[in-house]
Short mmCIF file of C-alpha atoms in Angstrom, two decimals:
data_model
loop_
_atom_site.label_atom_id
_atom_site.label_comp_id
_atom_site.label_asym_id
_atom_site.label_seq_id
_atom_site.Cartn_x
_atom_site.Cartn_y
_atom_site.Cartn_z
CA MET A 1 -37.49 4.05 9.83
CA TYR A 2 -34.01 4.33 10.74
CA PHE A 3 -32.19 2.72 7.42
CA SER A 4 -35.06 4.19 5.31
CA GLY A 5 -34.03 7.34 6.21
CA LEU A 6 -30.50 6.52 6.19
CA TRP A 7 -31.29 5.41 2.14
CA LEU A 8 -33.44 8.33 1.41
CA ILE A 9 -29.54 10.05 1.88
CA VAL A 10 -27.57 7.88 0.35
CA THR A 11 -29.82 8.50 -3.52
CA LEU A 12 -30.72 12.26 -2.65
CA GLU A 13 -26.74 12.50 -2.31
CA LEU A 14 -26.67 9.92 -5.44
CA ARG A 15 -28.92 11.84 -7.73
CA GLN A 16 -27.15 15.25 -6.78
CA ARG A 17 -23.62 13.29 -8.26
CA VAL A 18 -24.86 11.64 -11.81
CA ARG A 19 -26.92 14.63 -12.52
CA GLY A 20 -24.43 16.04 -14.89
CA ALA A 21 -22.84 15.16 -17.73
CA SER A 22 -19.25 15.51 -15.78
CA TRP A 23 -19.69 12.37 -13.41
CA TYR A 24 -19.98 9.86 -16.61
CA VAL A 25 -17.62 11.85 -18.80
CA LEU A 26 -15.16 11.42 -15.67
CA LEU A 27 -15.85 7.68 -15.60
CA GLY A 28 -15.26 7.32 -19.19
CA VAL A 29 -12.09 8.67 -18.51
CA PHE A 30 -10.62 6.34 -16.20
CA MET A 31 -12.17 3.58 -18.22
CA LEU A 32 -10.11 4.89 -20.97
CA LEU A 33 -6.98 5.25 -18.94
CA VAL A 34 -7.54 1.93 -17.12
CA GLY A 35 -7.55 0.50 -20.84
CA VAL A 36 -4.55 2.14 -22.13
CA VAL A 37 -3.19 0.86 -18.72
CA THR A 38 -4.08 -2.75 -19.81
CA PHE A 39 -2.65 -3.14 -22.91
CA LEU A 40 0.57 -1.53 -22.51
CA LEU A 41 1.17 -4.17 -19.22
CA TRP A 42 -0.41 -7.01 -21.50
CA LEU A 43 2.51 -6.35 -23.95
CA ALA A 44 5.11 -5.08 -21.62
CA THR A 45 4.40 -8.52 -19.34
CA SER A 46 4.07 -10.78 -21.92
CA ALA A 47 0.97 -11.54 -20.48
CA TRP A 48 -0.50 -14.34 -23.22
CA LEU A 49 2.36 -16.44 -21.70
CA ALA A 50 3.25 -15.55 -18.17
CA GLY A 51 -0.11 -15.15 -17.04
CA GLY A 52 -2.77 -12.29 -15.46
CA GLY A 53 -0.89 -11.81 -12.82
CA GLY A 54 1.04 -8.65 -13.25
CA VAL A 55 -1.90 -7.30 -15.09
CA PHE A 56 -4.07 -7.87 -12.49
CA SER A 57 -2.19 -6.34 -9.05
CA THR A 58 -1.31 -3.05 -11.46
CA ILE A 59 -5.13 -2.79 -12.65
CA ILE A 60 -5.93 -2.86 -8.28
CA PHE A 61 -2.79 -0.41 -7.91
CA PHE A 62 -4.46 2.09 -11.25
CA VAL A 63 -7.51 1.80 -9.12
CA LEU A 64 -6.73 2.67 -5.77
CA LEU A 65 -4.26 5.61 -7.17
CA LEU A 66 -7.25 7.36 -9.09
CA GLY A 67 -9.58 6.44 -6.46
CA THR A 68 -7.46 8.48 -3.98
CA LEU A 69 -7.22 11.54 -6.96
CA VAL A 70 -10.93 11.79 -6.98
CA SER A 71 -12.80 10.97 -3.81
CA PRO A 72 -11.40 13.48 -1.75
CA ALA A 73 -12.82 15.90 -3.82
CA LEU A 74 -16.19 14.44 -4.29
CA SER A 75 -16.56 13.98 -0.09
CA GLY A 76 -14.72 16.27 0.91
CA ASN A 77 -17.71 19.07 1.03
CA ALA A 78 -20.42 16.75 1.41
CA ILE A 79 -21.35 18.48 4.66
CA ASN A 80 -20.23 21.83 4.59
CA GLY A 81 -20.90 21.92 1.08
CA ASP A 82 -24.31 21.62 2.06
CA ARG A 83 -24.03 24.30 4.49
CA ASP A 84 -22.42 26.29 2.60
CA ALA A 85 -25.70 25.89 0.31
CA GLY A 86 -27.95 26.83 3.06
CA THR A 87 -29.66 23.35 2.34
CA LEU A 88 -28.17 21.27 5.38
CA ALA A 89 -30.16 23.07 7.89
CA THR A 90 -33.46 22.62 5.81
CA THR A 91 -32.68 18.82 6.45
CA GLN A 92 -31.90 19.33 9.64
CA VAL A 93 -35.54 20.63 10.95
CA THR A 94 -37.36 17.34 8.91
CA LEU A 95 -37.04 13.78 10.60
CA ILE A 96 -33.43 12.57 9.59
CA SER A 97 -31.23 12.10 12.22
CA THR A 98 -27.44 13.42 12.75
CA GLY A 99 -26.40 10.07 12.21
CA GLN A 100 -28.38 9.35 9.22
CA LEU A 101 -27.54 12.06 7.43
CA VAL A 102 -23.43 11.60 8.30
CA LEU A 103 -23.69 7.79 7.59
CA GLY A 104 -25.71 8.71 4.48
CA LYS A 105 -23.00 11.01 2.90
CA PHE A 106 -21.01 8.62 4.02
CA LEU A 107 -21.99 5.63 2.63
CA ALA A 108 -23.05 7.90 -1.05
CA ALA A 109 -19.38 9.10 -0.82
CA TRP A 110 -18.13 5.76 -0.95
CA ILE A 111 -20.62 3.53 -3.55
CA THR A 112 -19.30 6.93 -5.31
CA ALA A 113 -15.64 5.24 -5.27
CA LEU A 114 -17.11 2.35 -5.59
CA ALA A 115 -17.73 3.03 -8.91
CA PHE A 116 -14.48 3.22 -10.31
CA LEU A 117 -14.17 -0.44 -9.06
CA ALA A 118 -16.57 -1.34 -10.80
CA ALA A 119 -15.44 0.49 -14.16
CA ALA A 120 -12.55 -1.23 -14.07
CA LEU A 121 -14.24 -4.97 -13.84
CA PRO A 122 -13.77 -5.95 -17.64
CA PHE A 123 -10.17 -5.21 -17.03
CA LEU A 124 -9.69 -6.52 -14.06
CA ILE A 125 -12.16 -10.04 -15.56
CA PHE A 126 -9.68 -9.73 -18.77
CA ALA A 127 -6.31 -10.34 -16.59
CA VAL A 128 -8.13 -13.13 -14.83
CA VAL A 129 -9.30 -15.32 -17.95
CA LEU A 130 -5.19 -14.54 -18.56
CA GLY A 131 -4.58 -17.40 -15.87
CA GLU A 132 -2.01 -17.54 -12.50
CA VAL A 133 -4.20 -15.25 -10.43
CA SER A 134 -6.02 -17.38 -8.00
CA PHE A 135 -9.79 -17.10 -6.20
CA GLY A 136 -7.51 -15.44 -3.09
CA THR A 137 -5.70 -12.99 -4.31
CA ILE A 138 -8.80 -11.89 -6.15
CA ALA A 139 -10.97 -11.92 -3.72
CA VAL A 140 -8.83 -10.84 -1.22
CA SER A 141 -7.24 -7.65 -2.88
CA VAL A 142 -11.26 -6.37 -4.02
CA LEU A 143 -12.31 -6.57 -0.83
CA VAL A 144 -9.18 -4.46 1.07
CA LEU A 145 -9.85 -2.65 -2.17
CA ALA A 146 -12.91 -1.77 -1.86
CA THR A 147 -12.22 -1.47 2.34
CA GLU A 148 -9.77 1.56 1.60
CA LEU A 149 -11.41 3.15 -0.73
CA GLY A 150 -14.36 3.12 1.99
CA ALA A 151 -11.59 4.49 4.52
CA ILE A 152 -10.62 7.43 2.27
CA ALA A 153 -14.70 8.56 1.77
CA ALA A 154 -14.60 8.07 5.97
CA VAL A 155 -12.54 10.38 6.47
CA GLY A 156 -13.53 13.33 3.69
CA VAL A 157 -16.88 13.12 4.96
CA GLY A 158 -15.78 12.96 8.17
CA LEU A 159 -13.83 16.65 7.42
CA SER A 160 -16.47 18.07 5.89
CA GLY A 161 -18.17 17.83 8.45
CA ILE A 162 -15.53 19.05 11.06
CA LEU A 163 -14.65 21.93 8.92
CA THR A 164 -16.82 24.92 7.72
CA ARG A 165 -14.84 26.24 4.68
CA PRO A 166 -15.19 23.54 1.86
CA LEU A 167 -11.90 24.45 0.46
CA PHE A 168 -10.41 23.74 3.84
CA SER A 169 -11.77 20.40 4.24
CA ILE A 170 -11.20 19.00 0.19
CA VAL A 171 -7.42 20.31 0.60
CA LEU A 172 -6.71 18.49 4.10
CA THR A 173 -8.48 15.30 2.88
CA TYR A 174 -5.56 15.51 0.27
CA LEU A 175 -2.87 16.27 2.54
CA VAL A 176 -4.13 12.88 4.73
CA VAL A 177 -4.26 10.62 1.99
CA ALA A 178 -0.61 12.07 0.89
CA ALA A 179 0.43 11.63 4.35
CA LEU A 180 -0.36 8.12 4.03
CA SER A 181 0.70 7.32 0.96
CA LEU A 182 4.02 9.19 0.32
CA GLY A 183 4.49 10.78 3.85
CA THR A 184 5.08 7.03 5.15
CA LEU A 185 7.19 6.61 2.20
CA ILE A 186 9.44 9.49 2.53
CA ALA A 187 9.10 8.99 6.62
CA PHE A 188 10.72 5.47 6.43
CA ALA A 189 13.70 6.01 4.28
CA LEU A 190 14.64 9.57 6.32
CA LEU A 191 13.90 7.93 10.02
CA GLY A 192 16.41 4.29 8.50
CA THR A 193 18.92 6.52 6.96
CA ALA A 194 19.39 8.88 10.07
CA THR A 195 19.68 5.51 12.06
CA GLN A 196 22.88 3.93 11.40
CA GLN A 197 25.36 1.92 13.29
CA GLN A 198 28.48 0.66 12.41
CA ALA A 199 28.90 -2.93 11.12
CA THR A 200 32.17 -4.81 11.27
CA ASN A 201 33.78 -7.05 8.39
CA VAL A 202 36.89 -9.08 9.61
CA SER A 203 38.86 -11.21 6.28
CA TYR A 204 41.63 -13.10 5.95
CA TYR A 205 43.13 -13.76 2.70
CA VAL A 206 45.71 -16.19 1.15
CA VAL A 207 48.98 -15.07 0.77
CA SER A 208 50.31 -17.96 -0.46
CA SER A 209 49.97 -21.63 -0.68
CA THR A 210 51.46 -24.71 -3.06
CA PHE A 211 48.83 -25.73 -5.77
CA ASP A 212 48.68 -29.72 -6.59
CA GLU A 213 48.07 -29.75 -10.61
CA ALA A 214 47.09 -33.41 -9.69
CA THR A 215 44.06 -33.15 -6.78
CA GLY A 216 43.24 -29.83 -7.34
CA GLU A 217 44.22 -28.89 -3.25
CA GLN A 218 46.17 -26.17 -2.35
CA SER A 219 48.41 -26.96 1.04
CA ASP A 220 51.27 -25.14 2.59
CA ILE A 221 48.77 -22.05 2.80
CA VAL A 222 49.58 -18.52 4.54
CA CYS A 223 46.91 -15.75 5.63
CA SER A 224 47.06 -12.55 6.42
CA THR A 225 46.56 -10.92 9.19
CA ALA A 226 42.90 -9.93 9.67
CA GLU A 227 41.81 -7.23 7.58
CA THR A 228 39.08 -5.26 9.38
CA THR A 229 36.52 -3.18 7.94
CA THR A 230 33.86 -1.08 9.37
CA GLN A 231 30.74 1.00 7.40
CA ASN A 232 27.37 2.52 8.66
CA VAL A 233 24.79 1.02 7.53
CA PRO A 234 21.28 1.89 7.94
CA ARG A 235 18.90 0.63 10.43
CA PHE A 236 15.16 0.53 8.43
CA ASP A 237 14.50 -2.46 10.71
CA TYR A 238 13.47 0.04 13.44
CA PHE A 239 10.71 2.19 11.26
CA TRP A 240 9.42 -1.01 9.34
CA TRP A 241 6.14 -0.55 10.75
CA ILE A 242 5.52 3.02 9.10
CA LEU A 243 5.27 1.54 6.08
CA ALA A 244 2.06 -0.65 7.58
CA ALA A 245 -0.09 2.74 7.65
CA ASN A 246 0.45 2.80 3.70
CA PRO A 247 -2.84 1.96 2.29
CA TYR A 248 -0.86 0.24 -1.32
CA VAL A 249 1.00 -1.79 1.20
CA VAL A 250 -1.55 -2.90 2.62
CA VAL A 251 -3.34 -4.14 -0.33
CA ALA A 252 -0.11 -5.77 -1.23
CA ASP A 253 0.98 -7.37 1.78
CA ALA A 254 -3.18 -8.44 2.81
CA ALA A 255 -2.86 -10.68 -1.12
CA PRO A 256 -1.59 -13.77 -0.53
CA GLY A 257 2.22 -14.15 -2.47
CA SER A 258 2.61 -15.98 -5.43
CA PHE A 259 5.88 -17.46 -6.57
CA ASN A 260 7.01 -19.31 -9.23
CA ASP A 261 9.20 -21.85 -9.09
CA ALA A 262 12.60 -20.34 -8.21
CA GLY A 263 10.47 -18.10 -4.98
CA TYR A 264 9.88 -15.59 -7.05
CA PRO A 265 7.01 -13.14 -6.85
CA THR A 266 5.35 -13.27 -9.60
CA ASP A 267 2.84 -10.19 -9.40
CA LEU A 268 3.00 -6.86 -8.24
CA PHE A 269 1.31 -7.51 -4.94
CA GLY A 270 4.02 -10.26 -3.79
CA GLN A 271 7.30 -7.37 -5.08
CA ILE A 272 5.97 -5.25 -2.31
CA ALA A 273 5.70 -6.97 -0.09
CA VAL A 274 8.82 -8.76 0.21
CA GLY A 275 10.08 -5.02 0.08
CA VAL A 276 8.21 -4.49 2.94
CA ARG A 277 8.88 -7.43 4.59
CA SER A 278 12.45 -7.95 4.21
CA ALA A 279 12.53 -4.23 6.05
CA GLN A 280 11.84 -6.11 8.85
CA SER A 281 15.51 -8.04 9.17
CA PRO A 282 18.49 -6.07 10.88
CA PRO A 283 21.17 -5.87 9.13
CA GLU A 284 24.41 -8.27 10.06
CA LEU A 285 26.35 -5.68 11.79
CA TYR A 286 29.50 -8.43 11.99
CA THR A 287 30.79 -10.34 9.58
CA GLU A 288 33.79 -12.39 8.98
CA PHE A 289 35.84 -14.47 5.30
CA ASN A 290 37.80 -16.50 5.94
CA GLY A 291 39.36 -17.58 2.59
CA CYS A 292 42.03 -19.53 3.92
CA ASP A 293 39.53 -22.45 5.27
CA GLU A 294 38.03 -21.77 1.98
CA ALA A 295 40.90 -22.69 -0.10
CA ALA A 296 42.02 -25.51 2.24
CA GLN A 297 39.39 -27.17 1.47
CA SER A 298 38.02 -26.78 -1.96
CA SER A 299 39.40 -28.50 -4.89
CA ARG A 300 39.15 -28.20 -8.57
CA ASN A 301 36.15 -31.30 -8.87
CA ASP A 302 34.67 -30.03 -5.47
CA SER A 303 32.46 -27.74 -4.50
CA GLY A 304 34.57 -24.78 -3.30
CA ALA A 305 35.43 -21.75 -5.16
CA PHE A 306 35.44 -22.93 -8.68
CA SER A 307 31.72 -23.92 -8.57
CA GLY A 308 30.64 -20.25 -6.56
CA GLU A 309 28.28 -22.80 -4.06
CA ALA A 310 30.76 -21.68 -1.17
CA PHE A 311 29.58 -18.46 -1.72
CA ASP A 312 26.10 -17.92 0.27
CA ARG A 313 23.09 -16.41 -1.22
CA GLY A 314 20.80 -15.54 1.25
CA PRO A 315 17.51 -16.43 1.23
CA THR A 316 14.82 -16.07 -1.35
CA ALA A 317 12.06 -13.65 -1.79
CA GLN A 318 9.49 -16.21 -0.41
CA GLN A 319 11.77 -17.82 2.09
CA THR A 320 11.91 -13.78 3.56
CA TYR A 321 7.83 -13.28 2.97
CA ASP A 322 7.08 -16.73 4.32
CA GLY A 323 9.41 -15.65 7.40
CA ALA A 324 8.41 -11.93 8.31
CA VAL A 325 5.73 -10.91 9.71
CA PRO A 326 2.11 -9.80 8.28
CA SER A 327 1.45 -5.77 8.81
CA TRP A 328 -1.61 -5.35 6.39
CA PHE A 329 -3.96 -5.57 9.33
CA ILE A 330 -2.36 -3.10 11.41
CA GLY A 331 -2.69 -0.17 9.00
CA LEU A 332 -6.31 -1.45 7.69
CA ALA A 333 -7.27 -0.99 11.24
CA MET A 334 -5.48 2.35 11.08
CA HIS A 335 -7.64 3.59 8.58
CA LEU A 336 -11.09 2.35 9.58
CA LEU A 337 -10.19 4.11 13.14
CA LEU A 338 -9.36 7.07 11.33
CA GLY A 339 -12.06 7.19 9.57
CA ALA A 340 -14.83 5.74 11.83
CA GLY A 341 -13.45 8.95 14.07
CA ALA A 342 -13.45 11.54 11.80
CA LEU A 343 -17.37 10.70 10.91
CA LEU A 344 -17.80 10.86 14.78
CA TRP A 345 -16.54 13.97 15.34
CA ALA A 346 -18.67 15.36 12.17
CA TRP A 347 -21.66 14.00 13.64
CA ARG A 348 -21.02 15.81 17.14
CA ARG A 349 -20.16 18.90 15.31
CA THR A 350 -23.16 19.02 13.04
CA ARG A 351 -25.88 17.01 15.95
CA THR A 352 -28.82 19.64 16.75
CA PRO A 353 -29.25 21.66 19.00
CA ALA A 354 -26.07 23.01 18.14
CA THR A 355 -24.36 24.59 22.17
CA HIS A 356 -21.34 25.88 19.73
CA LEU A 357 -21.09 26.88 16.23
CA PRO A 358 -17.30 28.40 15.48
CA ALA A 359 -17.34 32.08 13.89
CA GLY A 360 -18.95 32.39 10.78
CA SER A 361 -20.57 29.21 10.61
CA ARG A 362 -23.72 29.42 9.08
CA ILE A 363 -27.18 27.99 10.27
CA ALA A 364 -29.85 28.76 7.45
#
């Protein structure tokens, strides 16, 4: 009985959303945009040679981008829009419970958002056919993307039940999406830049030496006194956790890392994940360079300064990725809690009989 009533609300909502031709026009424009982006990526990345990893990951992010732009407008007035139209009270006096009403509208909004993912499937399949896309990457990225779209739909439907004005709930849903997508990046950059610490570098240089042409070694090396320089470095490692709330970071960090033989990521997922995980590493606050020791140990045929092996190239991107802590599950849990909390609050505001109504609320 409960699920039949729930599905009734879902079907009614979906019929209202796809009743006009505008919905199909919107899907058509979406597919056209994804098609253009796929074609340009295919050319730009030489995907017929390098594989479809870059194309696949970019399409996933493009679907997430358009989903976050469209979903708030479709879900942000799900409940208060019916209240303004005078149809909400008509539904509430039936056997449909408040939970069925709120969950049904949420599921309808989620299915509507998933329609954009379904519309992008031909292009995702094309990217997979190009090769270099693992099954794990396909499954995890699509599943996490669908979950993120559901969380956004839940926030929109929840705010439509919390706020009385459809315009305010739609705008606030957009603000929530903007705060998660852009606000986290801005907060991370500003806080990391504002929090600085002094780093010290001590250097010793060769003032004079005797060079033996036969052996290629230096002797009688005279070193300079220690030259100390200081500079302020930002401490982004204090605030890397802020990026965990970004939906694009969640999708990228959740996808299994794909790297080439040189240790560099082969898709956009890996590039973003490496960038986020590298922010966890604190900067070196004390470094020392001793040119005298390197000059004494080097020779023309050895590995010293002539071959360049004395310079530390640092860890590869894959080593940085493997040595850091994944954060996607934290961000995903935050989004799910945010969506669930919004739906719960909407249920409390919509349930009948109402004990208290805000001023100006329409009853029937």
